[in-house]
Coordinates of C-alpha atoms in Angstrom, one line a residue:
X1 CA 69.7 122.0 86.9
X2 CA 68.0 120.9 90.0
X3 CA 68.2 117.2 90.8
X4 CA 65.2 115.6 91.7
X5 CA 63.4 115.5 95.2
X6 CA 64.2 113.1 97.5
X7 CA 61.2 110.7 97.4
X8 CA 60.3 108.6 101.2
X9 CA 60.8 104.7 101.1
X10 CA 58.6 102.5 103.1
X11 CA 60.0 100.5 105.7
X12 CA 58.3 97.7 108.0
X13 CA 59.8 95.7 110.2
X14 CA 59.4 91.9 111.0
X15 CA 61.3 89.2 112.5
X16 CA 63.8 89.1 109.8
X17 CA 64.9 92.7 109.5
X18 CA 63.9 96.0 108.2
X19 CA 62.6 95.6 104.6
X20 CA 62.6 99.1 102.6
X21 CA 60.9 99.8 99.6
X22 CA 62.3 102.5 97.5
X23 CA 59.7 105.0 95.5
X24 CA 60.7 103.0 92.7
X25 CA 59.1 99.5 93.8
X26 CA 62.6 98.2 94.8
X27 CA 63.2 96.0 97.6
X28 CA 66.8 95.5 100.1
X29 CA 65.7 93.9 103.7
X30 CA 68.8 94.4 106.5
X31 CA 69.3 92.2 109.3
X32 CA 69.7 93.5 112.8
X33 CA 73.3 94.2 112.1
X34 CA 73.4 96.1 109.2
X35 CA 70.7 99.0 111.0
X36 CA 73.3 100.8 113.1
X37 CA 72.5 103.8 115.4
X38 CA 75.1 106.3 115.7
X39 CA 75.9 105.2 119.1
X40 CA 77.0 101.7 117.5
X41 CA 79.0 103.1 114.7
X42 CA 81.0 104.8 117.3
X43 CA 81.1 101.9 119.5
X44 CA 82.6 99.7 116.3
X45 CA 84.7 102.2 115.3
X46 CA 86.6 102.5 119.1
X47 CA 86.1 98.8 119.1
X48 CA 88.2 98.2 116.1
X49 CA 90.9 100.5 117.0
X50 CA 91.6 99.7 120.8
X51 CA 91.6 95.9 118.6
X52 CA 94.2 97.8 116.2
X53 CA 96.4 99.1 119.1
X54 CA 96.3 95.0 120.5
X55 CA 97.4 93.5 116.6
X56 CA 100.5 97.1 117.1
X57 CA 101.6 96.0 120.5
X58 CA 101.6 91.9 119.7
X59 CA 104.0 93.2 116.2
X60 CA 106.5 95.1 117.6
X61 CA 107.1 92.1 120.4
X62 CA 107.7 90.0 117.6
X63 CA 109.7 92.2 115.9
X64 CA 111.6 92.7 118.8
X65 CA 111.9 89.0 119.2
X66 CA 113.2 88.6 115.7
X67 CA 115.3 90.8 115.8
X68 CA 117.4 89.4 119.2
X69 CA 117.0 85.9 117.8
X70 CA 118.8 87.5 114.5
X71 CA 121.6 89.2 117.4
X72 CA 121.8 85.8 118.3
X73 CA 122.6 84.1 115.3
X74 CA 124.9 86.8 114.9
X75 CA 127.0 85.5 118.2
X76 CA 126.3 81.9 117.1
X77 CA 127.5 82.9 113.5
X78 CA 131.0 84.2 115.0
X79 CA 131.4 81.3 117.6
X80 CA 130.9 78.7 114.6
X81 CA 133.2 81.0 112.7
X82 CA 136.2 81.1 115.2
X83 CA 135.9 77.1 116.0
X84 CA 136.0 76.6 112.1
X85 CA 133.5 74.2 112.3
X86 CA 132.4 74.6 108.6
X87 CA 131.2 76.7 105.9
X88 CA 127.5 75.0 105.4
X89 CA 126.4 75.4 109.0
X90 CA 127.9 78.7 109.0
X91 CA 125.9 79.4 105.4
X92 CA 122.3 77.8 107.1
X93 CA 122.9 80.1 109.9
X94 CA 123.7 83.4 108.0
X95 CA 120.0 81.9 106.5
X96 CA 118.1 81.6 109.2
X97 CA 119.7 85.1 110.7
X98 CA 118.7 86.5 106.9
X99 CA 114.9 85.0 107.3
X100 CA 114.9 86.7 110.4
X101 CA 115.6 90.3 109.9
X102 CA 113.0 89.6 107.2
X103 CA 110.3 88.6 109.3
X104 CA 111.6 91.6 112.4
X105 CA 110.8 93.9 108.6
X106 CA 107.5 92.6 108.2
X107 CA 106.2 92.7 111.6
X108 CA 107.4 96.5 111.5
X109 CA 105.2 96.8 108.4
X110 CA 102.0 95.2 109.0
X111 CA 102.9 97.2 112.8
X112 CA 102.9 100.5 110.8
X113 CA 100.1 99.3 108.9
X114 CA 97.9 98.7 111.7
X115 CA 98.6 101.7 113.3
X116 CA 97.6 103.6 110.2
X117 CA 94.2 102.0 110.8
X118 CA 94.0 102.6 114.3
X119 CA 94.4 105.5 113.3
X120 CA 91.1 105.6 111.1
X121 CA 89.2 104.1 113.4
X122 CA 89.5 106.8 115.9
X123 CA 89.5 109.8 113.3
X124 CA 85.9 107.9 112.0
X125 CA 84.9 107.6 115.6
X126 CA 85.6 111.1 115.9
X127 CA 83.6 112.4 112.9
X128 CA 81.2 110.7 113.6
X129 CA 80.3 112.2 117.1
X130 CA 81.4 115.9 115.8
X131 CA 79.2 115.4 112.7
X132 CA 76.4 113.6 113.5
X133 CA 76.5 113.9 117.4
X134 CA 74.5 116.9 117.9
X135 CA 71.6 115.9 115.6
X136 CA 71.1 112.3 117.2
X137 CA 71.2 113.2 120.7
X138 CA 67.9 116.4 119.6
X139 CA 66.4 112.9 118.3
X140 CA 67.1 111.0 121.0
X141 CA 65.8 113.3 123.4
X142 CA 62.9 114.8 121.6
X143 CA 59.5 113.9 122.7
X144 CA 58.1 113.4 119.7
X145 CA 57.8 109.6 118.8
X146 CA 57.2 109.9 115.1
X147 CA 58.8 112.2 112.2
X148 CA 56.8 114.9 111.1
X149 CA 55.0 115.0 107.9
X150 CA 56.3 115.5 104.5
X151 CA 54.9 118.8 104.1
X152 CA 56.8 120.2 107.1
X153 CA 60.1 119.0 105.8
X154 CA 59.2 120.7 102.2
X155 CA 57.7 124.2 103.5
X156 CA 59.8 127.3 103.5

């Protein structure tokens, strides 16, 4: 079974967006941002993932952090230890060292999840410009300033 035809929307444009107006009578109207040329979309996408490669770089300093100030309580643990100073400042700092390598675990994480976007962001740039690239830019360049009529779309 054939689906239907693709039927045109009318579109006008005004100082509050693009309105459309499907075939069936219903309305959407987008702001300035929500039109995006192709150009843009790739622009977001590398954008977002030199952002992403920032958020990596600023998590794996403070894992790295967290995990010398956890080495550190480490040292601090066996000096306190050796001068047998007592068992609960020994137990707070075995606690704080524990709440570190925690948090030296997490900023690993939400580093590996980041990446992982960064990641997306450049394979979306990517597809977007292999995909859709070759077709904007015959737009772009044509010297035509209109699309062409229905019919020429629908002839064989």
């Amino acid at each position: 079974m054939q689906p239907n035809p693709p039927t045109p929307h009318t579109a006008t444009v005004d100082d509050k967006g693009v309105h459309v107006t499907t075939a069936a009578g219903k309305t959407r109207t987008y702001s300035g941002g929500e039109v995006m040329t192709l150009t843009q979309v790739i622009d977001l996408a590398d954008g977002s993932a030199t952002l992403c490669q920032a958020s990596t770089d600023t998590c794996m300093v403070l894992a790295d952090e967290a995990g010398q100030l956890a080495a550190d309580c480490d040292e601090l643990i066996a000096e306190i230890t050796a001068k047998d100073v007592g068992a609960n400042l020994i137990g707070k700092c075995e606690h704080l060292k524990e709440q570190l390598d925690l948090q030296a675990a997490a900023a690993k994480d939400v580093h590996d999840k980041i990446q992982g976007g960064e990641e997306a962001c450049r394979t979306a740039s990517a597809n977007a410009e292999l995909r859709h690239g070759p077709i904007f830019r015959a737009v772009a360049d044509s010297p035509l300033t209109k699309p062409a009529e229905r019919d020429f779309y629908n002839a064989r």
